[in-house]
Amino acid sequence: MNTGLQSPTGVWWKPAHRAEKIWVRIAFAWCMVLFAMMPLWHLKGAQNPAGIRARVDPGAYARRAREFIDAYKVGEQNGFAVVEPPAGADIYLIAQMWQWEPVLRLRKGVQYTLHLSSLDVNHGFSLTPVNLNFQVVPGYDYALRVTPTAAGEFSVVCNEFCGINHHTMVGRVIVIDDTASPAPGGGR
Ligand code: CUA
């Protein structure tokens, strides 16, 4: 009988085959590449949040966002305000069970500072079909610097389970291209 304390008798192992040694070296080298990519991608991947964040009272956030909506509202879609902010503006999106407010109408190639916060529970900002995801947390105002690179209509899907109607929580971002002529959809 063999236990962990007693070596088995006889020659129970063979030296590793050359092919196996080569394979172990390749696997180890690839591990090192992946390991190096973690910090490198963080620095070079251009995917980091802007680092703009602050604690915010949900009521204060709602007031700030509604001021923004009132200032730049250009219409309505399905009962939600459509807001067209000027270039470079701080823009606000309110997440709450189970809606995104307002509908943002942005310009291609123009940078905005997009603020995200929730008035109740955790939600997930997921811009589709672009694969862009961000947590939306009550009590915190997180801002992202965004520059739309494609015109069209995008859906904001909630990807954090937030209750019985989570699946209906879909918002909208419209990106218009000023340089295209005539403007798709007849412009405004
Ligand atoms: Cu909001 Cu799920």
mmCIF file of C-alpha atoms and ligand atoms in Angstrom:
data_model
loop_
_atom_site.group_PDB
_atom_site.id
_atom_site.type_symbol
_atom_site.label_atom_id
_atom_site.label_comp_id
_atom_site.label_asym_id
_atom_site.label_seq_id
_atom_site.Cartn_x
_atom_site.Cartn_y
_atom_site.Cartn_z
ATOM 1 C CA MET A 1 0.000 0.000 0.000
ATOM 2 C CA ASN A 2 1.248 3.518 -0.792
ATOM 3 C CA THR A 3 0.553 6.564 1.304
ATOM 4 C CA GLY A 4 1.646 10.159 0.867
ATOM 5 C CA LEU A 5 4.427 9.467 3.375
ATOM 6 C CA GLN A 6 5.839 6.382 1.735
ATOM 7 C CA SER A 7 7.361 6.371 -1.736
ATOM 8 C CA PRO A 8 5.966 3.722 -4.042
ATOM 9 C CA THR A 9 8.478 1.016 -4.869
ATOM 10 C CA GLY A 10 10.051 0.558 -8.284
ATOM 11 C CA VAL A 11 10.315 3.013 -11.185
ATOM 12 C CA TRP A 12 6.852 4.506 -11.396
ATOM 13 C CA TRP A 13 7.738 7.490 -13.592
ATOM 14 C CA LYS A 14 9.451 8.134 -16.881
ATOM 15 C CA PRO A 15 11.335 11.323 -17.888
ATOM 16 C CA ALA A 16 9.090 13.745 -19.768
ATOM 17 C CA HIS A 17 9.118 13.361 -23.531
ATOM 18 C CA ARG A 18 10.850 16.142 -25.489
ATOM 19 C CA ALA A 19 7.549 17.185 -27.066
ATOM 20 C CA GLU A 20 5.994 17.589 -23.628
ATOM 21 C CA LYS A 21 8.869 19.774 -22.431
ATOM 22 C CA ILE A 22 8.523 21.979 -25.512
ATOM 23 C CA TRP A 23 4.809 22.231 -24.926
ATOM 24 C CA VAL A 24 5.289 23.256 -21.274
ATOM 25 C CA ARG A 25 7.717 25.987 -22.398
ATOM 26 C CA ILE A 26 5.266 27.308 -24.996
ATOM 27 C CA ALA A 27 2.423 27.305 -22.474
ATOM 28 C CA PHE A 28 4.568 29.102 -19.897
ATOM 29 C CA ALA A 29 5.682 31.745 -22.431
ATOM 30 C CA TRP A 30 2.047 32.336 -23.405
ATOM 31 C CA CYS A 31 1.097 32.709 -19.721
ATOM 32 C CA MET A 32 3.742 35.431 -19.441
ATOM 33 C CA VAL A 33 2.352 37.214 -22.525
ATOM 34 C CA LEU A 34 -1.160 37.203 -21.031
ATOM 35 C CA PHE A 35 0.207 38.332 -17.682
ATOM 36 C CA ALA A 36 1.999 41.275 -19.331
ATOM 37 C CA MET A 37 -1.119 42.212 -21.289
ATOM 38 C CA MET A 38 -3.096 42.948 -18.109
ATOM 39 C CA PRO A 39 -1.173 46.126 -17.184
ATOM 40 C CA LEU A 40 -0.355 46.963 -20.821
ATOM 41 C CA TRP A 41 -3.993 46.837 -21.890
ATOM 42 C CA HIS A 42 -4.946 48.951 -18.907
ATOM 43 C CA LEU A 43 -2.527 51.650 -20.106
ATOM 44 C CA LYS A 44 -2.960 51.296 -23.877
ATOM 45 C CA GLY A 45 -6.460 49.910 -24.332
ATOM 46 C CA ALA A 46 -8.225 53.291 -24.332
ATOM 47 C CA GLN A 47 -11.086 51.691 -22.464
ATOM 48 C CA ASN A 48 -10.706 53.170 -19.017
ATOM 49 C CA PRO A 49 -13.356 55.363 -17.414
ATOM 50 C CA ALA A 50 -12.561 59.068 -17.203
ATOM 51 C CA GLY A 51 -12.044 58.882 -13.457
ATOM 52 C CA ILE A 52 -14.717 61.524 -12.890
ATOM 53 C CA ARG A 53 -16.761 60.302 -9.951
ATOM 54 C CA ALA A 54 -18.355 61.702 -6.876
ATOM 55 C CA ARG A 55 -20.833 60.789 -4.210
ATOM 56 C CA VAL A 56 -24.190 62.296 -4.988
ATOM 57 C CA ASP A 57 -27.542 62.368 -3.266
ATOM 58 C CA PRO A 58 -30.054 60.709 -5.650
ATOM 59 C CA GLY A 59 -32.433 63.661 -5.278
ATOM 60 C CA ALA A 60 -29.680 66.133 -6.130
ATOM 61 C CA TYR A 61 -28.688 64.045 -9.128
ATOM 62 C CA ALA A 62 -32.306 63.958 -10.335
ATOM 63 C CA ARG A 63 -32.577 67.759 -10.024
ATOM 64 C CA ARG A 64 -29.318 68.290 -11.912
ATOM 65 C CA ALA A 65 -30.419 65.898 -14.658
ATOM 66 C CA ARG A 66 -33.875 67.480 -14.968
ATOM 67 C CA GLU A 67 -32.271 70.934 -15.298
ATOM 68 C CA PHE A 68 -30.188 69.489 -18.124
ATOM 69 C CA ILE A 69 -33.308 67.991 -19.731
ATOM 70 C CA ASP A 70 -35.245 71.266 -19.491
ATOM 71 C CA ALA A 71 -32.341 73.239 -20.943
ATOM 72 C CA TYR A 72 -31.828 71.142 -24.076
ATOM 73 C CA LYS A 73 -35.120 69.381 -24.721
ATOM 74 C CA VAL A 74 -36.022 69.287 -28.418
ATOM 75 C CA GLY A 75 -38.935 66.857 -28.470
ATOM 76 C CA GLU A 76 -40.451 63.680 -27.115
ATOM 77 C CA GLN A 77 -40.296 60.012 -27.974
ATOM 78 C CA ASN A 78 -42.588 57.440 -26.299
ATOM 79 C CA GLY A 79 -43.266 59.922 -23.503
ATOM 80 C CA PHE A 80 -39.588 60.587 -22.805
ATOM 81 C CA ALA A 81 -37.845 63.883 -23.448
ATOM 82 C CA VAL A 82 -35.446 63.915 -26.371
ATOM 83 C CA VAL A 83 -32.470 66.057 -25.424
ATOM 84 C CA GLU A 84 -29.929 67.525 -27.802
ATOM 85 C CA PRO A 85 -27.012 68.973 -25.826
ATOM 86 C CA PRO A 86 -24.305 71.246 -27.259
ATOM 87 C CA ALA A 87 -20.829 69.922 -28.044
ATOM 88 C CA GLY A 88 -18.658 69.314 -25.028
ATOM 89 C CA ALA A 89 -21.563 69.478 -22.600
ATOM 90 C CA ASP A 90 -21.993 67.503 -19.422
ATOM 91 C CA ILE A 91 -24.872 65.192 -20.243
ATOM 92 C CA TYR A 92 -26.963 63.202 -17.766
ATOM 93 C CA LEU A 93 -28.738 59.887 -17.870
ATOM 94 C CA ILE A 94 -31.067 58.892 -15.044
ATOM 95 C CA ALA A 95 -31.485 55.193 -14.336
ATOM 96 C CA GLN A 96 -34.411 54.045 -12.237
ATOM 97 C CA MET A 97 -36.769 51.109 -12.131
ATOM 98 C CA TRP A 98 -37.388 50.542 -15.026
ATOM 99 C CA GLN A 99 -36.418 53.304 -17.376
ATOM 100 C CA TRP A 100 -33.579 55.412 -18.747
ATOM 101 C CA GLU A 101 -34.229 59.128 -18.988
ATOM 102 C CA PRO A 102 -33.893 61.119 -21.232
ATOM 103 C CA VAL A 103 -33.407 60.049 -24.857
ATOM 104 C CA LEU A 104 -30.016 61.504 -25.822
ATOM 105 C CA ARG A 105 -29.526 62.954 -29.256
ATOM 106 C CA LEU A 106 -25.803 63.348 -29.898
ATOM 107 C CA ARG A 107 -23.546 64.294 -32.772
ATOM 108 C CA LYS A 108 -21.012 62.002 -34.355
ATOM 109 C CA GLY A 109 -17.397 62.947 -33.671
ATOM 110 C CA VAL A 110 -18.269 65.304 -30.815
ATOM 111 C CA GLN A 111 -17.113 64.658 -27.252
ATOM 112 C CA TYR A 112 -19.485 64.730 -24.289
ATOM 113 C CA THR A 113 -19.105 63.959 -20.619
ATOM 114 C CA LEU A 114 -21.783 61.402 -19.868
ATOM 115 C CA HIS A 115 -22.908 61.232 -16.239
ATOM 116 C CA LEU A 116 -24.569 58.065 -15.001
ATOM 117 C CA SER A 117 -26.355 57.489 -11.729
ATOM 118 C CA SER A 118 -29.322 55.604 -10.362
ATOM 119 C CA LEU A 119 -32.181 56.903 -8.231
ATOM 120 C CA ASP A 120 -32.933 53.540 -6.623
ATOM 121 C CA VAL A 121 -30.969 50.302 -7.100
ATOM 122 C CA ASN A 122 -28.009 49.097 -9.142
ATOM 123 C CA HIS A 123 -28.549 49.154 -12.881
ATOM 124 C CA GLY A 124 -26.238 48.334 -15.753
ATOM 125 C CA PHE A 125 -25.618 50.674 -18.681
ATOM 126 C CA SER A 126 -25.135 48.533 -21.761
ATOM 127 C CA LEU A 127 -25.022 50.284 -25.106
ATOM 128 C CA THR A 128 -26.037 47.986 -27.966
ATOM 129 C CA PRO A 129 -25.122 46.907 -30.543
ATOM 130 C CA VAL A 130 -21.839 48.525 -29.406
ATOM 131 C CA ASN A 131 -20.479 46.403 -26.583
ATOM 132 C CA LEU A 132 -20.047 49.143 -24.006
ATOM 133 C CA ASN A 133 -20.932 48.331 -20.400
ATOM 134 C CA PHE A 134 -20.842 50.295 -17.183
ATOM 135 C CA GLN A 135 -22.262 49.966 -13.693
ATOM 136 C CA VAL A 136 -24.850 52.531 -12.629
ATOM 137 C CA VAL A 137 -24.855 52.824 -8.869
ATOM 138 C CA PRO A 138 -27.191 54.846 -6.626
ATOM 139 C CA GLY A 139 -25.400 57.497 -4.566
ATOM 140 C CA TYR A 140 -22.515 57.809 -7.045
ATOM 141 C CA ASP A 141 -22.183 59.967 -10.127
ATOM 142 C CA TYR A 142 -19.820 58.284 -12.570
ATOM 143 C CA ALA A 143 -18.901 60.173 -15.718
ATOM 144 C CA LEU A 144 -17.473 58.841 -18.951
ATOM 145 C CA ARG A 145 -15.941 60.848 -21.791
ATOM 146 C CA VAL A 146 -17.736 59.645 -24.879
ATOM 147 C CA THR A 147 -17.311 60.511 -28.545
ATOM 148 C CA PRO A 148 -19.845 58.780 -30.789
ATOM 149 C CA THR A 149 -18.069 57.244 -33.766
ATOM 150 C CA ALA A 150 -21.094 56.017 -35.711
ATOM 151 C CA ALA A 151 -24.446 57.540 -36.572
ATOM 152 C CA GLY A 152 -27.656 55.672 -35.877
ATOM 153 C CA GLU A 153 -30.023 54.634 -33.105
ATOM 154 C CA PHE A 154 -28.616 52.725 -30.181
ATOM 155 C CA SER A 155 -30.397 50.976 -27.357
ATOM 156 C CA VAL A 156 -29.390 51.281 -23.738
ATOM 157 C CA VAL A 157 -30.159 47.922 -22.191
ATOM 158 C CA CYS A 158 -30.064 47.360 -18.441
ATOM 159 C CA ASN A 159 -27.713 44.467 -17.778
ATOM 160 C CA GLU A 160 -27.994 44.341 -13.986
ATOM 161 C CA PHE A 161 -31.045 42.554 -12.607
ATOM 162 C CA CYS A 162 -33.142 45.275 -10.972
ATOM 163 C CA GLY A 163 -36.542 43.738 -10.346
ATOM 164 C CA ILE A 164 -39.593 42.320 -12.022
ATOM 165 C CA ASN A 165 -39.495 44.584 -15.081
ATOM 166 C CA HIS A 166 -35.725 44.546 -15.554
ATOM 167 C CA HIS A 167 -36.155 43.168 -19.080
ATOM 168 C CA THR A 168 -38.238 46.188 -20.140
ATOM 169 C CA MET A 169 -35.629 48.745 -19.076
ATOM 170 C CA VAL A 170 -34.465 49.949 -22.472
ATOM 171 C CA GLY A 171 -33.393 53.491 -23.310
ATOM 172 C CA ARG A 172 -32.257 55.163 -26.470
ATOM 173 C CA VAL A 173 -29.300 57.142 -27.781
ATOM 174 C CA ILE A 174 -29.561 58.748 -31.204
ATOM 175 C CA VAL A 175 -26.390 59.781 -33.000
ATOM 176 C CA ILE A 176 -26.688 62.121 -35.941
ATOM 177 C CA ASP A 177 -24.015 62.802 -38.504
ATOM 178 C CA ASP A 178 -23.845 66.467 -39.527
ATOM 179 C CA THR A 179 -21.297 65.795 -42.215
ATOM 180 C CA ALA A 180 -23.541 63.330 -44.057
ATOM 181 C CA SER A 181 -25.894 64.972 -46.561
ATOM 182 C CA PRO A 182 -28.785 64.754 -46.487
ATOM 183 C CA ALA A 183 -29.079 63.843 -42.824
ATOM 184 C CA PRO A 184 -30.403 60.283 -42.356
ATOM 185 C CA GLY A 185 -34.048 60.218 -41.303
ATOM 186 C CA GLY A 186 -34.566 63.765 -42.571
ATOM 187 C CA GLY A 187 -32.490 65.365 -39.777
ATOM 188 C CA ARG A 188 -34.548 67.064 -37.114
HETATM 189 CU CU1 CUA B 1 -32.310 48.264 -14.450
HETATM 190 CU CU2 CUA B 1 -32.179 45.942 -14.775
#
